[in-house]
XYZ file of C-alpha atoms in Angstrom:
552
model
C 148.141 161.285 122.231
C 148.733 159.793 119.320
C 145.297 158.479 117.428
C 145.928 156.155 114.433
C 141.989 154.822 112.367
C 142.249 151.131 111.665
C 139.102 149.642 108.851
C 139.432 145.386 108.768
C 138.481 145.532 105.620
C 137.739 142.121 103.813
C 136.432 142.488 99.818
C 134.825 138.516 99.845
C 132.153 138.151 102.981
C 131.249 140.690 105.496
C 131.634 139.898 109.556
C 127.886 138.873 109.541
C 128.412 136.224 106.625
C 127.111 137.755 103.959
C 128.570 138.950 100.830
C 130.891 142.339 101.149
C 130.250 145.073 98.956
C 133.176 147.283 99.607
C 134.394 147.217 95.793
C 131.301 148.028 94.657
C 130.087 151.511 93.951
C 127.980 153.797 95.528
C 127.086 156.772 93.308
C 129.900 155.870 91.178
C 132.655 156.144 93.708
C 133.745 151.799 95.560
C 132.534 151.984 99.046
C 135.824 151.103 100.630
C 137.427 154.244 98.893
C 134.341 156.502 99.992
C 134.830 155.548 103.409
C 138.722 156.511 103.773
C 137.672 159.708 102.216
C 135.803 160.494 105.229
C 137.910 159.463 107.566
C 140.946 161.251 106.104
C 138.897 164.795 106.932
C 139.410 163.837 110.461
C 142.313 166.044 111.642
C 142.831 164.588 115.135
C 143.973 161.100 112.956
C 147.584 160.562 112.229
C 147.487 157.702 110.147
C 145.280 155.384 108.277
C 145.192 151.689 108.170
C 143.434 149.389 105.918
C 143.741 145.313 107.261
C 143.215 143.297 104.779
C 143.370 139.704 103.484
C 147.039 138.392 101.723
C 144.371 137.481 98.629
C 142.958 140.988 98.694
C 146.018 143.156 98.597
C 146.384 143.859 95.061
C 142.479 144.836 95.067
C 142.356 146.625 97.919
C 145.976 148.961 97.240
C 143.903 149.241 93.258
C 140.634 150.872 95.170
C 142.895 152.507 97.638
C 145.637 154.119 95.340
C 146.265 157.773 96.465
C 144.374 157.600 99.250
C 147.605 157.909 101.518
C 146.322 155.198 103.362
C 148.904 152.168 104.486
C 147.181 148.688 103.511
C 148.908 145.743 105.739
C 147.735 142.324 104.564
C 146.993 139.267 106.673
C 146.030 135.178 106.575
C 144.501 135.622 110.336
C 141.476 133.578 110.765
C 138.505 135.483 112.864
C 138.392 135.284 116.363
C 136.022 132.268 117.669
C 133.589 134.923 119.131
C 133.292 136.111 115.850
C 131.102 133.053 115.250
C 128.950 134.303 117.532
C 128.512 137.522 116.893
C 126.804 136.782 113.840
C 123.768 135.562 114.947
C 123.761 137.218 117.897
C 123.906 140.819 115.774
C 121.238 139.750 112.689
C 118.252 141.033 115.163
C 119.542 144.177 115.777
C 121.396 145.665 112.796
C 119.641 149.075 112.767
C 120.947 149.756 116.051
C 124.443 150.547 117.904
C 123.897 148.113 120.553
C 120.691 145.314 121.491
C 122.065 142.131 120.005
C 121.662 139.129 121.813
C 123.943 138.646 125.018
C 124.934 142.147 125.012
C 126.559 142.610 121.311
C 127.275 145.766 119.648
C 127.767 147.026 116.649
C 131.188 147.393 117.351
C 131.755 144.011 117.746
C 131.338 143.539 113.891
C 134.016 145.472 112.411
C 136.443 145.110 115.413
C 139.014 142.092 115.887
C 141.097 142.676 118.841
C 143.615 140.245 118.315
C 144.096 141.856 114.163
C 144.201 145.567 115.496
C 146.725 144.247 118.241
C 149.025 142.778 115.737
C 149.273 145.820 113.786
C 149.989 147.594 117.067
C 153.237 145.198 117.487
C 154.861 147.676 114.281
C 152.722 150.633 115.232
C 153.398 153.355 117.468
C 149.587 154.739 118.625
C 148.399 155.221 122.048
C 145.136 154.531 120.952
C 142.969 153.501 117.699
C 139.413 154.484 115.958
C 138.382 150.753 115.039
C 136.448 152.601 111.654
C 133.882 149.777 110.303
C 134.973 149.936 106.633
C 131.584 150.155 104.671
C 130.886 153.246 106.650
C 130.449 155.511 103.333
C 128.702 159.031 105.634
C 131.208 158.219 108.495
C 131.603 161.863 110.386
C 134.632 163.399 110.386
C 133.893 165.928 113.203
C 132.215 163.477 115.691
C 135.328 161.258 114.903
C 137.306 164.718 116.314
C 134.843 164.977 119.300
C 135.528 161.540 120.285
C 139.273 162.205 120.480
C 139.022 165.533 121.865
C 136.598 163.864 124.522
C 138.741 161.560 125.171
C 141.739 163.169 125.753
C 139.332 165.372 128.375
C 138.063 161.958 130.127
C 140.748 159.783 129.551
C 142.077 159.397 133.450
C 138.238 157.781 133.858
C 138.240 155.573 130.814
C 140.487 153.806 128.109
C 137.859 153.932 125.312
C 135.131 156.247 123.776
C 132.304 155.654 122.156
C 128.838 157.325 120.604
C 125.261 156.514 120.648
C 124.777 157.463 116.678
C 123.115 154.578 114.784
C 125.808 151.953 113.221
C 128.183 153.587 110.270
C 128.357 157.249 111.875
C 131.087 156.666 114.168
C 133.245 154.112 115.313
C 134.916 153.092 118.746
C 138.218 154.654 120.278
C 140.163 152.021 122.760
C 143.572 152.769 123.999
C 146.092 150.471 122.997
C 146.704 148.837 126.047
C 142.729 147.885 125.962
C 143.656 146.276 122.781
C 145.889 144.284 123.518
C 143.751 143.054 126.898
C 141.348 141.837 124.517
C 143.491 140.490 122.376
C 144.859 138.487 124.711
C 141.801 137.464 127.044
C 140.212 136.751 123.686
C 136.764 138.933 124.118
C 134.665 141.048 122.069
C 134.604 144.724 122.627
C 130.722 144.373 123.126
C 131.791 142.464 126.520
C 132.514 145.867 127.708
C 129.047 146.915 127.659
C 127.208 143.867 128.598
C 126.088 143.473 132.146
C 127.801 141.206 134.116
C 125.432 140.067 137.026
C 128.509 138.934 139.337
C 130.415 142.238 138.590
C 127.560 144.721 138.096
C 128.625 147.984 137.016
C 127.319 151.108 135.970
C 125.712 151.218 132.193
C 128.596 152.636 130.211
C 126.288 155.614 128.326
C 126.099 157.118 131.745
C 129.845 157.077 132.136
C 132.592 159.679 130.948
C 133.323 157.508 127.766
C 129.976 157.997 126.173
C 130.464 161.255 123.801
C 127.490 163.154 123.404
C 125.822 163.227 119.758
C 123.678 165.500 118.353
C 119.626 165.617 119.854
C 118.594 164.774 116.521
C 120.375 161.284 116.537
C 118.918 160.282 120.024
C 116.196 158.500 119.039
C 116.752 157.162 115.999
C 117.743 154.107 114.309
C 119.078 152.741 110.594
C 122.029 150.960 109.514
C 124.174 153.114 107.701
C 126.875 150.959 106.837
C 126.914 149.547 102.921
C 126.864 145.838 103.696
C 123.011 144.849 103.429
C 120.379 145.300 100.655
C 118.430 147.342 102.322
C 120.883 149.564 103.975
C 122.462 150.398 100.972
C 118.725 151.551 99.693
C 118.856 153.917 102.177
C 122.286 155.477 101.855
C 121.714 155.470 98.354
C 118.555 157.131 99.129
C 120.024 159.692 101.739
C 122.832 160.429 99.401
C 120.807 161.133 96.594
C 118.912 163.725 98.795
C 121.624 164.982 100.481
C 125.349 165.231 99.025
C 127.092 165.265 102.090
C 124.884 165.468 104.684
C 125.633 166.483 108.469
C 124.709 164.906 111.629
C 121.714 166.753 112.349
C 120.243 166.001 108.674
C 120.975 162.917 108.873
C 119.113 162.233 112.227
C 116.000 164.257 110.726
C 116.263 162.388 107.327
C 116.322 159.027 109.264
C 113.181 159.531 111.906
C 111.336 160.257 108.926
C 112.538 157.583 106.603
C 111.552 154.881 110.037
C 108.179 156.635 110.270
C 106.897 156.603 106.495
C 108.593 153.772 104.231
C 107.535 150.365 103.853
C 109.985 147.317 102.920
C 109.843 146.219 99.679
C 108.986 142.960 101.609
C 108.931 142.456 105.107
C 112.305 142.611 106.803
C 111.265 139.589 109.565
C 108.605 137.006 108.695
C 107.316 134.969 111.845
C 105.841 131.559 110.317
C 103.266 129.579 112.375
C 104.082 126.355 111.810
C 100.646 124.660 113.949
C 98.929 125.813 116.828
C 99.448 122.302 118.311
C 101.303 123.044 122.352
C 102.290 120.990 125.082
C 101.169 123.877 127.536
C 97.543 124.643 125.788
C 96.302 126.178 128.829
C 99.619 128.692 129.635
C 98.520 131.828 130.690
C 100.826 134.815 129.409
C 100.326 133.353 125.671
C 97.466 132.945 123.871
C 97.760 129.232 123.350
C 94.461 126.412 122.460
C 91.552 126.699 123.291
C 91.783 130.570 122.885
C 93.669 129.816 119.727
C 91.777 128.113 116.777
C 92.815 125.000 115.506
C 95.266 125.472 112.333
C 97.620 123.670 110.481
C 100.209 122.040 110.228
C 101.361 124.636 107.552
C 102.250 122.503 104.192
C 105.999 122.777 103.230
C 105.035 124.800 100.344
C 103.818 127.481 101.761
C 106.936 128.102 103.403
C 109.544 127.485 100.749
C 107.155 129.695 98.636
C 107.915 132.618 101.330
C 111.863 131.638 101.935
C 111.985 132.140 97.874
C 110.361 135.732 98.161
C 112.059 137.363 100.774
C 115.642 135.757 99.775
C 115.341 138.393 97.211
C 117.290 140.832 100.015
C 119.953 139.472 101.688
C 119.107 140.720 105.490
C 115.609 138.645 105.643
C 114.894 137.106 109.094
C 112.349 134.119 109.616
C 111.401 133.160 112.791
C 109.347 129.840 113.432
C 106.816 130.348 116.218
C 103.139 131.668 116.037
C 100.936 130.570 118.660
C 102.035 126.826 118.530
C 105.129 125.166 119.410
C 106.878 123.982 116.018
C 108.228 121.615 117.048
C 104.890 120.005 117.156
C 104.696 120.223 113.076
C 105.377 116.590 111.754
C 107.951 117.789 108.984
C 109.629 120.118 111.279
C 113.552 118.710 110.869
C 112.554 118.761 106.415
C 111.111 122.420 107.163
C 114.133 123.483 108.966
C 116.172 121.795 106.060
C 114.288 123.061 102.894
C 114.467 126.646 104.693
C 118.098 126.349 104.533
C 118.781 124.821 101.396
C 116.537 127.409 99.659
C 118.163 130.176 97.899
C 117.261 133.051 94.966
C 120.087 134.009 92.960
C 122.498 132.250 94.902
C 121.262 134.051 98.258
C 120.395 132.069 101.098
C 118.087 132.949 104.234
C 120.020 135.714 106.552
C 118.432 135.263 110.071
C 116.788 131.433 111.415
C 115.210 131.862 114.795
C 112.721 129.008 116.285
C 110.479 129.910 119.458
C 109.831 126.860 121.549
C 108.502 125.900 125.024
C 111.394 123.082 124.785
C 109.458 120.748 126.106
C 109.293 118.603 123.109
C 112.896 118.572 122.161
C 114.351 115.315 120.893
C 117.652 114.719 119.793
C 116.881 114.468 116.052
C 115.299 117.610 116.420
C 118.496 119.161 117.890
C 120.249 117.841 115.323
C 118.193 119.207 112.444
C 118.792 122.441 114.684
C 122.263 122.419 114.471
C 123.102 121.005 111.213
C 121.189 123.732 109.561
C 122.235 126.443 111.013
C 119.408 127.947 112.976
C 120.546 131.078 114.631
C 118.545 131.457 117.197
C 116.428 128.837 119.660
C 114.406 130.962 121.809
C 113.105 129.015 124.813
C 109.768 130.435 126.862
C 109.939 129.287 130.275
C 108.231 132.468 131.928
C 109.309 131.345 135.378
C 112.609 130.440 137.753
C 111.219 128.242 140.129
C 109.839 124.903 138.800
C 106.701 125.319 141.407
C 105.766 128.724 139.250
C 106.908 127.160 135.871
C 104.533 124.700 136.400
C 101.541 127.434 137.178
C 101.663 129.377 134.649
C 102.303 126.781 131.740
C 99.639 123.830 132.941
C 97.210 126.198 135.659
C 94.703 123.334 135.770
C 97.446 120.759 136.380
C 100.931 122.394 137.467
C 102.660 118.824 137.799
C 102.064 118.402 133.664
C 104.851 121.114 133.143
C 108.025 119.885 134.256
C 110.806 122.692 134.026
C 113.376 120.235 135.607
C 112.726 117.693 132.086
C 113.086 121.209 130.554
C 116.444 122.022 131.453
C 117.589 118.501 130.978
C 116.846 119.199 127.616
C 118.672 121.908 127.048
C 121.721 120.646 128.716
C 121.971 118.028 126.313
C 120.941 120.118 123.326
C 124.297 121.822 124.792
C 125.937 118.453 124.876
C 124.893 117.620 121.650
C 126.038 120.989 119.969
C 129.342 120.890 121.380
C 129.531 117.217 119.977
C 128.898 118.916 116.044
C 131.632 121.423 117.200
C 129.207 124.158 116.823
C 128.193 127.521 118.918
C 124.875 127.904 116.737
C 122.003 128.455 117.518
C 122.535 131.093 120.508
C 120.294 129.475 123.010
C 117.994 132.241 124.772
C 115.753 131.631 127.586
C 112.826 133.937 127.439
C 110.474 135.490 130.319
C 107.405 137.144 129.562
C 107.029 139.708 132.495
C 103.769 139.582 134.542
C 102.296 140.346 137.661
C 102.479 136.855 137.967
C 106.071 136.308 137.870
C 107.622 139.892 138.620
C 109.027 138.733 141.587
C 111.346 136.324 139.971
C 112.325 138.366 137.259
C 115.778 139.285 138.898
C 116.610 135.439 139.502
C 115.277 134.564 135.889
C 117.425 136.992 134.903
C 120.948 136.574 135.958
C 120.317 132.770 136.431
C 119.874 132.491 132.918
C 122.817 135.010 131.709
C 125.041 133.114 133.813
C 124.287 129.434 132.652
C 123.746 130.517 128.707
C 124.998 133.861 128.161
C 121.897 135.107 127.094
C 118.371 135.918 128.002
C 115.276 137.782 126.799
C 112.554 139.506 128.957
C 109.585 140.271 126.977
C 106.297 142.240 127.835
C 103.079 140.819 128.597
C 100.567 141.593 125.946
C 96.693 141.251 126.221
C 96.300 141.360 122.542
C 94.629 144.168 121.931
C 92.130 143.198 124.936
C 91.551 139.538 123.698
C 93.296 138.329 126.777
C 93.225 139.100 130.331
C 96.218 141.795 131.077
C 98.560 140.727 133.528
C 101.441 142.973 132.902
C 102.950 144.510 135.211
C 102.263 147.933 134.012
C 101.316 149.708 130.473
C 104.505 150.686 128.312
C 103.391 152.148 125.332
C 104.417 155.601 125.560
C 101.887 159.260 124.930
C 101.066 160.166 122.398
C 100.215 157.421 119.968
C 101.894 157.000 116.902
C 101.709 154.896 113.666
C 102.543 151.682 114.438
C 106.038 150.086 113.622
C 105.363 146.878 113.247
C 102.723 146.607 110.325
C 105.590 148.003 107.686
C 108.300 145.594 108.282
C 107.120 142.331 109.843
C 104.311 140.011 109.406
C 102.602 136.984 110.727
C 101.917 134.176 108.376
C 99.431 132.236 110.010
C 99.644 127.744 109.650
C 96.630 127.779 107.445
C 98.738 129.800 104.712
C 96.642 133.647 105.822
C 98.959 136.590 106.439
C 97.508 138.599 109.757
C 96.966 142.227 109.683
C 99.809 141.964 112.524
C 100.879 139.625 115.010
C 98.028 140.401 117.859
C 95.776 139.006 115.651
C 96.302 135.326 116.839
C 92.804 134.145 115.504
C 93.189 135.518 111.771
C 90.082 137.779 112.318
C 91.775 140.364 110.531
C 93.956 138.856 107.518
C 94.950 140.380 104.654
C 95.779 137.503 101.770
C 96.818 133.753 101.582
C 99.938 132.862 100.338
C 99.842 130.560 97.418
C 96.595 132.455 96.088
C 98.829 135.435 96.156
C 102.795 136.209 96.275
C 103.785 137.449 99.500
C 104.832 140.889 98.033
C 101.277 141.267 96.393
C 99.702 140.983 99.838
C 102.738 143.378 101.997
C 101.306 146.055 99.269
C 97.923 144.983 98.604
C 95.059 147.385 99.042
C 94.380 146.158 103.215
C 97.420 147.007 104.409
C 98.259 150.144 102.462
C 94.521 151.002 103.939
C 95.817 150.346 107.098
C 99.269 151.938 107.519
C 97.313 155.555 105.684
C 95.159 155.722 108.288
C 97.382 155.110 110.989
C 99.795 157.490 108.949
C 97.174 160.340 109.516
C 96.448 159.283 112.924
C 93.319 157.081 112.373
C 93.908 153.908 114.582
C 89.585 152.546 114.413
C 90.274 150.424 111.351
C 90.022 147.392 113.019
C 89.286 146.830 116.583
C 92.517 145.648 117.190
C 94.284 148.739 116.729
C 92.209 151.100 118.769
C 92.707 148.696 121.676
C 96.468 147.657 121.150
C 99.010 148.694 123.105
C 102.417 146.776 121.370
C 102.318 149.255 118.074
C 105.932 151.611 119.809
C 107.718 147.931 120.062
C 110.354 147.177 116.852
């Protein structure tokens, strides 16, 4: 079998949008070069690849020169799903696989259609689709793979690892190539589940090559395309020269359990606690809530100008209010976008709505700038439940049917602007209330949008009733993840201690009396993650009682 590596590898923007950093250097060697290095210690690869850009050959053969590596050039424009794999992805870059509607990792660095036109010239009965900014790829799981392949190749045509993103990459047989090529899909359709063709999760199938125990559990982007995963292969390089598998797992679980983001990686922004369900039952909505807001339009382009300092920042417009409710929402949704530090714009726009408010000139503020995300809560299939659990004292105030209209001509209007953003996901918070239509929620939703979230019922750290279904935090208790990479900012301009805190008992700062990097490090919060560091969780009664501090 003969196994040639292919890297797309494009020296402008990277497949999520933002800027590509393969020419630069990483401990004084470019990325792109660093990469090929690693992959030329594989010994089960015949030949090496490097797709690039017609602009970008002259650069690219300059970083590449006696690499032995063959550089083809291209002018092929990315495939339409590519468009969507961006903001599906931007919520789940620290691990292989999670992104919205079932994307992977290896739907970043992987055109079908490219790899299948270098096959046309190219004798290989299969290809390692190598994600170019991969500077610690692994040389000997890249063997495995092949070796495992060859073993389990009658029962698969690709192979693939569990190791966090920039480890490994994914082995398809040519003929899978050029099927995708020519149906025009994503590898990550591969792995999604399909509820009219249900199969089998592909980890527990032949083509899922074991890694090492140490990797099992843990996450972090290692590929050299984001701020604040090339702090951490900087960091892990600087530790570790060339470190193995094993050290790299260990160096990784404790690098997620100990550091703290220079600023919070996701921001959620509470734009007012104004809803059009106040009384909804598996969110703490008005009159549990207290009355806040609307947020002034300073406050938030005084966080979008902080946390634009990295470019991998995600903002998400929710809180315990529906923002669509705030009076400026279309100029907050504009002077998000338009804002930028050093010529970096926001990475990740997600707004969390009930939908029931959704006019067109909100939609259209929606689309035109760029919103990534529009996360719906409906909590319910059937409009008789719907109506329940949104509006309990009067069901007929909460119409799903009106709901639904509105999102089919959100969909109308999107396609009219010729544009697949936002990714439209309906969400379910899972109850006892609502269990039993979690299967029709479920598929119902996949099938009409392509994606759909279930989420866990939370009692806030006992401040509401709990309805879930049952208790998911795992034994024994740990630090919690949360309070070193998100935060809350509240619509009166407070930053929570964490986002169970939905009545600001427990804040930690204002923004606009302080920066939002003062208050991330400021003496509460560094209180707070020590003493859950040394396994300390009575701070606050919040944390003694909460049972959300395992979830990302």
């Amino acid at each position: 079998m003969k196994v040639i590596a292919v890297l797309q590898a494009d020296l402008e923007v990277t497949p999520l949008g933002s800027k590509s950093r393969l020419a630069d250097e990483l401990l004084d060697v470019p990325i792109l070069r660093r990469t090929v290095r690693r992959v030329s210690l594989a010994r089960q690869i015949e030949a090496i690849y490097a797709l690039c850009p017609t602009a970008q050959h002259e650069r690219c053969a300059a970083i590449l020169e006696g690499t032995g590596v063959v550089i083809r050039e291209h002018n092929v424009t990315p495939s339409p799903w590519a468009a969507l794999v961006q903001p599906a992805r931007k919520w789940s870059l620290d691990s292989w696989r999670g992104g919205i509607g079932g994307t992977t990792c290896f739907d970043e660095y992987t055109d079908a259609g490219l790899i299948n036109g270098l096959l046309q010239s190219v004798r290989a009965d299969a290809v390692l689709s190598v994600p170019p900014a991969a500077p610690l790829f692994d040389p000997v799981l890249a063997d495995r793979m092949i070796e495992h392949h060859r073993e389990t190749g009658d029962d698969s045509r690709l192979t693939f690892t569990q190791a966090p993103p920039g480890l490994a990459g994914v082995l398809l047989e040519a003929d899978l190539v050029g099927e995708l090529a020519t149906q025009g899909i994503p590898v990550g359709w591969l792995f999604s589940y399909k509820p009219d063709s249900p199969q089998k999760d592909l980890i527990f199938q032949p083509c899922c090559c074991e890694v090492p125990a140490e990797l099992h559990y843990v996450t972090g982007r290692l590929l050299a395309d984001t701020d604040r995963s090339m702090k951490r292969l900087t960091s892990l390089l600087r530790e570790h020269e060339i470190p193995d598998l094993a050290t790299i797992g260990r160096w990784l679980g404790n690098h997620e359990a100990t550091a703290i983001e220079p600023l919070p990686r996701e921001v959620e922004i509470e734009l007012t606690t104004d809803d059009p369900h106040p009384n909804a039952l598996l969110r703490p909505r008005s009159p549990r809530v207290d009355t806040r807001g609307p947020i002034d339009l300073s406050v938030v382009r005084h966080i979008v100008r902080e946390i634009t300092r990295y470019d991998d920042s995600l903002m998400i417009l929710g809180g315990f209010g529906d923002p669509l409710r705030h009076p400026q929402f279309c100029e907050i949704l504009e002077s998000v976008r338009s804002a930028q530090r050093d010529g970096r714009a926001l990475f990740g726009l997600a707004v969390r709505t009930s939908g029931a408010d959704l006019v067109d000139e909100q939609i259209r503020a929606i689309v035109a700038n760029d919103v990534d995300v529009l996360d719906v809560t409906l909590d319910a299939w059937s409009p008789e439940l719907y109506g329940r659990l949104q509006s309990p004292h009067d069901p007929a105030a909460a119409d799903l049917d009106a709901v639904i209209r509105r999102l089919d001509r959100f969909s109308e209007l999107r396609r009219q602007c010729r544009s697949v953003r936002p990714v439209v996901v309906p969400e379910m918070t899972k109850a006892r209330d609502n269990v039993h239509e979690l299967d029709d929620f479920h598929d119902g939703w996949l099938r009409r949008q392509g994606a759909v979230v279930i989420s866990g019922h939370s009692h806030y750290a006992g401040q509401c009733e709990d309805r879930s279904v049952i208790c998911m935090a795992p034994s024994p208790r740990v630090a919690c993840r949360r309070i070193r990479s998100r935060c809350l900012v509240l619509a009166d301009g407070r930053v929570a201690m964490c986002d169970q805190d939905f009545n600001g008992r427990h804040t930690v700062g204002r923004i606009g009396e302080q920066s939002l990097e003062e208050i991330w490090h400021g003496e509460a919060l560094t209180r707070l993650r020590e003493a859950h560091r040394q396994g300390r969780f009575g701070p606050t009664p919040l944390c003694n009682a909460c049972e959300e501090w395992h979830r990302p």
